[in-house]
Coordinates of C-alpha atoms and ligand atoms in Angstrom, one line a residue:
M1 CA -84.5 -10.3 50.9
T2 CA -82.8 -11.7 47.7
R3 CA -83.7 -9.4 44.9
R4 CA -82.1 -6.1 43.9
P5 CA -84.0 -3.2 45.5
Q6 CA -86.2 -1.1 43.2
Q7 CA -86.8 1.8 45.5
V8 CA -84.6 3.2 48.3
A9 CA -85.3 6.0 50.8
I10 CA -82.5 8.2 52.1
I11 CA -82.8 10.4 55.2
G12 CA -80.6 13.4 55.0
A13 CA -79.2 15.3 51.9
G14 CA -75.8 16.1 53.3
I15 CA -72.6 14.8 51.7
A16 CA -73.4 11.2 52.4
G17 CA -77.0 11.3 51.4
L18 CA -76.4 13.2 48.1
T19 CA -73.5 10.9 47.1
A20 CA -75.5 7.8 47.9
A21 CA -78.5 9.1 45.9
L22 CA -76.4 9.8 42.9
A23 CA -74.5 6.5 43.0
L24 CA -77.7 4.4 43.5
A25 CA -79.7 6.2 40.8
R26 CA -76.8 5.8 38.3
K27 CA -77.3 2.0 38.9
G28 CA -80.9 2.3 38.0
I29 CA -82.3 2.2 41.6
A30 CA -85.0 4.8 42.3
V31 CA -84.3 7.1 45.3
D32 CA -86.4 9.2 47.5
L33 CA -84.1 11.7 49.2
H34 CA -85.6 13.4 52.3
E35 CA -84.0 16.5 53.8
R36 CA -85.5 18.4 56.7
A37 CA -84.0 21.8 55.6
E38 CA -86.2 23.9 53.3
A39 CA -83.2 24.6 51.1
L40 CA -79.6 23.2 50.8
R41 CA -78.0 26.4 52.1
E42 CA -74.5 27.2 53.1
V43 CA -73.7 25.2 56.2
G44 CA -70.3 24.2 57.6
A45 CA -66.8 25.4 56.8
G46 CA -63.9 24.5 54.6
L47 CA -63.0 20.9 53.7
Q48 CA -59.9 19.2 52.5
L49 CA -60.9 16.5 50.0
S50 CA -58.2 13.8 49.6
P51 CA -57.7 11.6 46.6
N52 CA -59.6 8.6 48.0
A53 CA -62.7 10.8 47.9
S54 CA -62.0 12.8 44.7
R55 CA -61.5 9.5 42.8
I56 CA -65.1 8.6 43.6
L57 CA -66.4 12.1 42.8
D58 CA -64.6 11.7 39.4
A59 CA -66.4 8.3 38.8
L60 CA -69.7 10.1 39.5
D61 CA -68.8 13.0 37.1
V62 CA -68.8 15.6 39.9
L63 CA -65.1 16.3 40.0
P64 CA -64.8 18.6 36.9
A65 CA -67.2 21.1 38.5
L66 CA -65.1 21.1 41.7
R67 CA -61.8 21.3 39.9
S68 CA -62.8 24.4 38.1
V69 CA -63.2 26.3 41.4
W70 CA -61.3 24.6 44.2
L71 CA -57.6 25.0 45.1
E72 CA -55.2 22.1 44.7
P73 CA -52.7 23.0 47.4
R74 CA -49.0 22.7 46.6
A75 CA -48.4 20.9 49.9
V76 CA -49.7 20.0 53.3
A77 CA -47.3 21.3 55.9
L78 CA -46.9 20.8 59.6
V79 CA -45.6 23.9 61.3
D80 CA -44.5 24.5 64.8
G81 CA -46.9 27.0 66.3
K82 CA -44.3 28.6 68.6
S83 CA -41.4 29.1 66.2
L84 CA -43.3 29.0 62.9
R85 CA -40.7 26.5 61.7
T86 CA -42.0 24.1 59.1
L87 CA -41.5 20.6 60.6
T88 CA -42.4 18.7 57.5
E89 CA -44.2 19.2 54.2
I90 CA -46.0 16.6 52.1
A91 CA -46.2 17.5 48.4
C92 CA -49.7 17.7 47.0
G93 CA -50.7 19.3 43.6
A94 CA -49.4 17.2 40.7
A95 CA -47.4 15.0 43.1
A96 CA -50.7 13.9 44.8
E97 CA -52.2 13.0 41.5
R98 CA -49.1 11.1 40.4
R99 CA -48.8 9.2 43.7
W100 CA -52.5 8.6 44.6
G101 CA -54.1 8.7 41.2
A102 CA -56.5 11.6 41.9
P103 CA -56.3 15.2 43.1
Y104 CA -56.2 16.7 46.6
G105 CA -58.4 19.9 46.9
T106 CA -59.6 22.4 49.4
L107 CA -63.1 23.9 49.1
H108 CA -66.1 25.1 51.1
R109 CA -68.5 22.4 52.2
A110 CA -71.3 24.3 50.4
T111 CA -69.4 24.1 47.1
L112 CA -69.2 20.3 47.4
Q113 CA -72.9 20.0 48.5
G114 CA -73.9 22.3 45.6
A115 CA -72.0 20.3 43.0
L116 CA -73.5 17.0 44.3
A117 CA -77.0 18.6 44.4
D118 CA -76.6 19.8 40.8
A119 CA -75.6 16.3 39.7
V120 CA -78.5 14.8 41.6
G121 CA -80.8 17.4 39.9
R122 CA -79.6 16.2 36.5
Q123 CA -79.9 12.5 37.3
S124 CA -83.1 10.7 36.5
G125 CA -84.4 8.5 39.3
V126 CA -83.9 10.7 42.3
T127 CA -86.7 12.7 43.9
L128 CA -85.5 15.3 46.4
H129 CA -88.0 16.1 49.1
L130 CA -86.9 19.3 50.8
G131 CA -88.5 20.5 54.1
T132 CA -89.3 16.9 54.9
T133 CA -88.4 15.7 58.4
I134 CA -88.6 11.9 58.6
D135 CA -89.5 10.4 62.0
P136 CA -87.2 7.5 62.3
A137 CA -89.1 6.0 65.2
L138 CA -92.0 5.1 62.8
P139 CA -92.3 1.4 61.8
S140 CA -90.5 0.8 58.5
K141 CA -93.8 0.4 56.6
D142 CA -94.9 3.9 57.6
L143 CA -91.5 5.5 57.5
A144 CA -90.9 4.8 53.8
P145 CA -93.8 2.6 52.6
N146 CA -92.5 2.0 49.1
A147 CA -88.8 1.6 50.0
D148 CA -87.0 -1.8 50.1
L149 CA -84.2 -0.1 52.1
V150 CA -84.0 3.0 54.3
I151 CA -80.6 4.7 54.5
G152 CA -79.8 6.9 57.5
A153 CA -77.5 9.7 56.2
D154 CA -78.9 12.0 58.9
G155 CA -75.6 13.1 60.5
V156 CA -74.1 12.9 63.9
W157 CA -77.4 13.4 65.7
S158 CA -79.0 10.6 63.6
G159 CA -82.5 9.6 64.8
L160 CA -82.3 6.4 62.7
R161 CA -79.2 5.3 64.7
G162 CA -81.3 5.2 67.8
E163 CA -83.6 2.7 66.2
I164 CA -80.7 0.2 65.4
A165 CA -79.9 -2.2 68.2
G166 CA -76.2 -2.1 69.1
A167 CA -75.5 1.1 67.2
G168 CA -72.9 3.6 68.6
R169 CA -73.7 6.7 70.6
A170 CA -72.7 10.3 70.1
A171 CA -70.3 11.6 72.8
F172 CA -68.4 14.9 73.2
S173 CA -64.8 14.4 72.3
G174 CA -63.3 17.0 74.6
S175 CA -62.3 19.2 71.7
V176 CA -63.9 22.3 70.3
A177 CA -63.3 23.7 66.8
F178 CA -63.4 27.5 66.3
R179 CA -63.9 28.6 62.8
I180 CA -62.7 31.9 61.4
T181 CA -63.0 32.9 57.7
V182 CA -61.1 36.0 56.5
P183 CA -61.0 37.5 53.1
M184 CA -57.8 36.5 51.2
T185 CA -56.8 40.2 51.1
A186 CA -56.8 40.4 54.9
A187 CA -55.1 37.0 55.5
P188 CA -52.3 37.1 58.1
R189 CA -48.8 36.9 56.6
W190 CA -47.9 33.7 58.3
I191 CA -50.4 31.9 56.1
H192 CA -49.1 30.5 52.8
E193 CA -51.5 31.0 50.0
E194 CA -50.9 27.8 48.2
R195 CA -50.7 25.2 51.0
V196 CA -52.6 23.7 53.8
S197 CA -50.7 24.6 57.0
A198 CA -51.4 22.8 60.3
F199 CA -49.8 24.8 63.1
V200 CA -49.3 22.5 66.0
G201 CA -48.7 23.2 69.7
P202 CA -49.5 22.0 73.2
G203 CA -53.2 21.2 73.6
A204 CA -54.2 22.9 70.4
H205 CA -53.7 23.2 66.6
L206 CA -54.7 25.5 63.9
V207 CA -55.4 24.5 60.3
A208 CA -55.3 27.2 57.6
Y209 CA -55.9 27.0 53.9
P210 CA -57.3 29.2 51.1
L211 CA -60.8 28.6 49.8
R212 CA -60.2 29.9 46.2
E213 CA -63.8 29.9 45.2
A214 CA -64.8 32.0 48.2
G215 CA -61.7 34.4 47.9
A216 CA -61.1 33.6 51.6
V217 CA -58.9 31.8 54.0
N218 CA -60.4 29.1 56.2
L219 CA -58.9 28.9 59.7
V220 CA -60.0 26.2 62.1
A221 CA -58.5 26.2 65.6
I222 CA -59.0 23.0 67.6
V223 CA -58.6 23.2 71.3
S224 CA -58.6 20.0 73.4
G225 CA -59.3 19.2 77.1
L226 CA -62.6 21.2 77.2
S227 CA -66.1 20.6 78.5
A228 CA -69.0 20.8 76.0
P229 CA -70.5 24.1 75.2
S230 CA -74.3 24.1 75.3
R231 CA -75.0 24.6 71.6
W232 CA -73.9 23.2 68.3
D233 CA -72.4 25.4 65.5
S234 CA -73.0 28.5 67.5
A235 CA -71.5 31.9 67.7
A236 CA -68.8 31.7 70.4
D237 CA -69.8 33.4 73.7
A238 CA -67.4 35.4 75.9
A239 CA -66.2 32.4 77.8
M240 CA -65.4 30.4 74.7
R241 CA -63.6 33.4 73.2
S242 CA -61.3 33.7 76.2
T243 CA -60.8 29.9 76.1
L244 CA -59.5 30.2 72.5
I245 CA -57.4 33.3 73.2
R246 CA -55.8 31.6 76.3
A247 CA -55.1 28.3 74.4
F248 CA -52.9 30.3 71.9
S249 CA -51.5 32.9 74.2
R250 CA -48.1 31.3 74.4
W251 CA -47.7 30.6 70.7
H252 CA -45.6 32.6 68.3
P253 CA -46.6 36.3 68.9
D254 CA -47.8 36.7 65.3
I255 CA -50.4 33.9 65.9
A256 CA -51.2 34.8 69.5
G257 CA -51.7 38.4 68.6
W258 CA -53.9 37.6 65.6
I259 CA -56.1 35.2 67.6
A260 CA -56.4 37.7 70.4
A261 CA -57.7 40.3 67.9
E262 CA -59.9 37.9 65.8
G263 CA -61.2 36.3 69.0
Q264 CA -63.1 39.6 69.7
G265 CA -64.9 39.4 66.3
S266 CA -67.5 37.0 64.9
L267 CA -66.4 33.5 65.6
L268 CA -68.2 30.2 65.3
C269 CA -67.5 27.2 67.6
W270 CA -68.3 23.6 67.1
P271 CA -68.0 21.2 70.0
L272 CA -66.7 18.1 68.3
Y273 CA -68.7 14.9 68.8
G274 CA -67.8 11.4 67.8
V275 CA -70.0 8.3 67.4
S276 CA -68.6 5.3 69.1
E277 CA -68.1 1.9 67.5
G278 CA -71.4 0.0 66.9
R279 CA -73.8 -1.6 64.4
W280 CA -74.7 0.3 61.2
F281 CA -77.1 -2.3 59.7
D282 CA -80.1 -3.6 61.6
G283 CA -80.0 -7.0 59.7
E284 CA -83.2 -6.1 57.8
R285 CA -84.0 -2.8 56.1
R286 CA -82.1 0.0 57.7
V287 CA -78.5 1.0 57.3
L288 CA -76.4 4.0 58.4
I289 CA -73.7 5.9 56.5
G290 CA -71.5 9.0 57.0
D291 CA -71.5 10.8 60.3
A292 CA -74.7 9.0 61.4
A293 CA -72.7 5.8 61.5
H294 CA -69.3 7.0 62.6
A295 CA -68.8 10.7 63.1
M296 CA -65.2 11.3 64.0
T297 CA -63.1 14.3 65.1
P298 CA -61.5 16.1 62.1
F299 CA -57.9 15.3 63.1
A300 CA -57.4 13.2 59.9
A301 CA -59.7 15.5 57.8
Q302 CA -61.6 12.4 56.6
G303 CA -65.2 12.8 57.8
A304 CA -66.6 13.8 54.4
A305 CA -64.3 11.5 52.6
M306 CA -65.5 8.5 54.6
A307 CA -69.1 9.6 53.9
I308 CA -68.3 9.6 50.2
E309 CA -66.6 6.2 50.4
D310 CA -69.6 4.8 52.4
A311 CA -72.1 6.1 49.9
W312 CA -70.2 4.6 46.9
E313 CA -69.6 1.2 48.5
L314 CA -73.2 1.0 49.7
A315 CA -74.5 1.6 46.2
E316 CA -72.1 -1.2 44.9
A317 CA -73.4 -3.6 47.5
V318 CA -77.1 -2.8 47.0
A319 CA -76.9 -3.0 43.2
S320 CA -74.9 -6.2 43.1
D321 CA -76.5 -9.4 42.0
S322 CA -74.6 -11.8 44.2
G323 CA -76.1 -13.4 47.3
T324 CA -78.9 -11.9 49.3
L325 CA -79.3 -8.2 50.0
T326 CA -78.9 -8.9 53.7
D327 CA -75.6 -10.7 53.1
R328 CA -74.4 -7.9 50.9
L329 CA -75.3 -5.2 53.4
S330 CA -73.7 -7.2 56.2
G331 CA -70.5 -7.5 54.0
F332 CA -70.7 -3.7 53.4
E333 CA -70.9 -3.0 57.2
T334 CA -68.0 -5.3 58.0
A335 CA -65.7 -4.0 55.4
R336 CA -66.5 -0.4 56.0
R337 CA -66.1 -0.7 59.8
V338 CA -62.6 -2.0 59.4
R339 CA -61.6 0.9 57.1
V340 CA -63.3 3.5 59.2
A341 CA -61.6 2.1 62.4
R342 CA -58.2 2.5 60.8
V343 CA -59.0 6.1 59.8
R344 CA -60.2 6.8 63.3
D345 CA -57.0 5.4 64.7
R346 CA -55.0 7.7 62.4
G347 CA -57.0 10.7 63.7
A348 CA -56.3 9.7 67.3
F349 CA -52.6 9.4 66.4
N350 CA -52.7 12.9 64.8
S351 CA -54.4 14.3 67.8
F352 CA -51.7 12.9 70.1
A353 CA -48.9 14.2 67.8
Y354 CA -50.3 17.6 67.0
H355 CA -51.2 18.5 70.6
A356 CA -48.1 16.9 72.2
R357 CA -46.4 18.7 75.1
G358 CA -42.9 18.4 76.7
P359 CA -40.7 15.5 75.7
V360 CA -43.3 13.9 73.4
R361 CA -43.4 17.2 71.5
F362 CA -39.6 17.2 71.3
A363 CA -39.5 13.6 70.1
R364 CA -42.2 14.4 67.5
D365 CA -40.2 17.3 66.0
I366 CA -37.1 15.1 65.8
V367 CA -39.0 12.3 64.0
F368 CA -40.6 14.7 61.5
G369 CA -37.2 16.3 61.0
L370 CA -35.5 13.0 60.2
T371 CA -38.2 11.3 58.2
P372 CA -38.0 12.1 54.4
P373 CA -41.3 13.6 53.2
A374 CA -41.5 10.9 50.6
R375 CA -41.6 8.3 53.4
L376 CA -44.4 10.3 55.2
A377 CA -46.3 10.3 51.9
A378 CA -45.8 6.6 51.5
G379 CA -47.3 6.2 54.9
L380 CA -50.5 7.7 53.6
D381 CA -50.8 5.3 50.6
W382 CA -53.4 3.1 52.4
L383 CA -55.5 6.1 53.1
Y384 CA -55.3 8.3 50.0
G385 CA -54.5 5.6 47.4
Y386 CA -57.5 3.5 48.5
R387 CA -59.6 2.2 45.6
A388 CA -63.2 1.5 46.7
P389 CA -64.7 -1.7 45.1
G390 CA -66.0 -1.0 41.6
L391 CA -63.5 1.7 40.8
Ligands
FAD1 C1 -64.4 21.7 62.0 C2 -64.6 20.6 61.1 C3 -63.7 20.4 60.0 C4 -63.8 19.3 59.1 N1 -62.9 19.1 58.1 C5 -63.0 18.1 57.3 C6 -62.1 17.9 56.2 O1 -61.2 18.7 56.0 N2 -62.3 16.8 55.4 C7 -63.3 15.9 55.5 O2 -63.4 15.0 54.8 N3 -64.2 16.1 56.5 C8 -64.1 17.1 57.4 N4 -65.0 17.3 58.4 C9 -66.1 16.3 58.6 C10 -67.3 16.5 57.6 O3 -67.8 17.8 57.6 C11 -68.5 15.6 58.0 O4 -68.0 14.3 58.3 C12 -69.5 15.4 56.8 O5 -69.9 16.6 56.4 C13 -70.6 14.5 57.3 O6 -71.6 14.4 56.2 P1 -73.0 13.6 56.4 O7 -73.7 13.7 55.1 O8 -72.7 12.3 57.0 O9 -73.8 14.4 57.6 P2 -74.4 15.9 57.6 O10 -73.6 16.8 56.7 O11 -74.6 16.3 59.0 O12 -75.8 15.7 56.9 C14 -76.9 15.2 57.5 C15 -78.2 15.8 56.9 O13 -79.3 15.1 57.4 C16 -80.4 16.0 57.6 N5 -81.3 15.4 58.6 C17 -81.0 15.0 59.8 N6 -82.1 14.4 60.4 C18 -83.1 14.4 59.5 C19 -84.5 13.9 59.5 N7 -85.0 13.3 60.5 N8 -85.2 14.0 58.3 C20 -84.6 14.6 57.2 N9 -83.4 15.1 57.2 C21 -82.6 15.0 58.3 C22 -79.7 17.2 58.1 O14 -80.5 18.4 57.9 C23 -78.4 17.2 57.2 O15 -78.6 17.9 56.0 C24 -64.9 18.4 59.3 C25 -65.8 18.6 60.3 C26 -65.7 19.7 61.2 C27 -66.7 19.9 62.3

């Protein structure tokens, strides 16, 4: 196909699908956005949005709505979970904006999805079909009869992925995330109100940050070396609760005691799945973005950011006038797979460093102690300072 598509169908109105719909429609391409949920309701937990993603949201005019409600943390800190000693701290706030050219924020996923949905609602050229489940096994002509291109933004359990030869597969990562949200007024005293704190320890870590717009603190505990629970995003059962409590039982008494008490209350757990390396584009009319293409564990806090980058770059490729659409989509796939692979590697490194035991843990603490924070920040320039094509 050589010409610029007139009409595109997107499956899934999560972060990837909404961002892609907005970016494509702003380039004059008509979009049908299909979402199986009846309403875009609150799903998920807190998110950290790094400058590589907020720069794109700025270009799409979504950032002002977020900035008026989100928190721009003063710093991201790595804290030893046994001693509560801060191992290192990377400055965010104004320093992030100076260094990476866009802000770093924390917010609830529903806040981001809501702001994107509002922008989509104001944008001409997008038709949002709620309560519409698309069967990706249908032949293209029946699946989206009027569309020149079908975009699978249908998440980690993507049905469209199963229709693309050579695509990756979803597999349990061995880690489970436990989410606890507590009102700001009831936050434990070891949580700093203005920073993202990653408490690290053997086989587990705990990330805590305020969600200003929700008046709450988001805590996500990630425990590795587990077998998969039977359900996704489910209330933790008794066995999962004791797994969590056991994983933190030898941490600093303030954390261990708090987890032991909270572990009795309402607690959600997510078994973390990743999608292995594989094709995103079928060479014809179907392409994947976001978690559908490359779901990854949240060790680099980049899943939503990669979904946003994918969406923006796909719109750039689709709307370009150079070469054929097939070539442009192949180029998109190649470039994005390189970038995502590097981010995935960074997540694997973080997992190794955060959950380290014994001598590795000892060496980690020395390295963090000796490395100036500015050097650690410089090591993130390729990630946070990234400028997607067209920006
Ligand atoms: C504990 C945890 C912490 C995280 N922290 C961060 C973080 O700090 N920073 C960050 O950037 N990322 C983070 N992430 C990752 C991030 O949440 C995801 O990568 C991101 O939300 C994926 O967006 P998506 O649009 O690709 O998929 P999804 O949000 O899963 O959206 C897919 C949509 O497709 C719809 N759908 C599926 N099938 C069909 C169908 N057949 N027809 C119609 N609709 C369909 C679904 O209903 C859904 O709305 C975290 C993830 C977890 C689990």
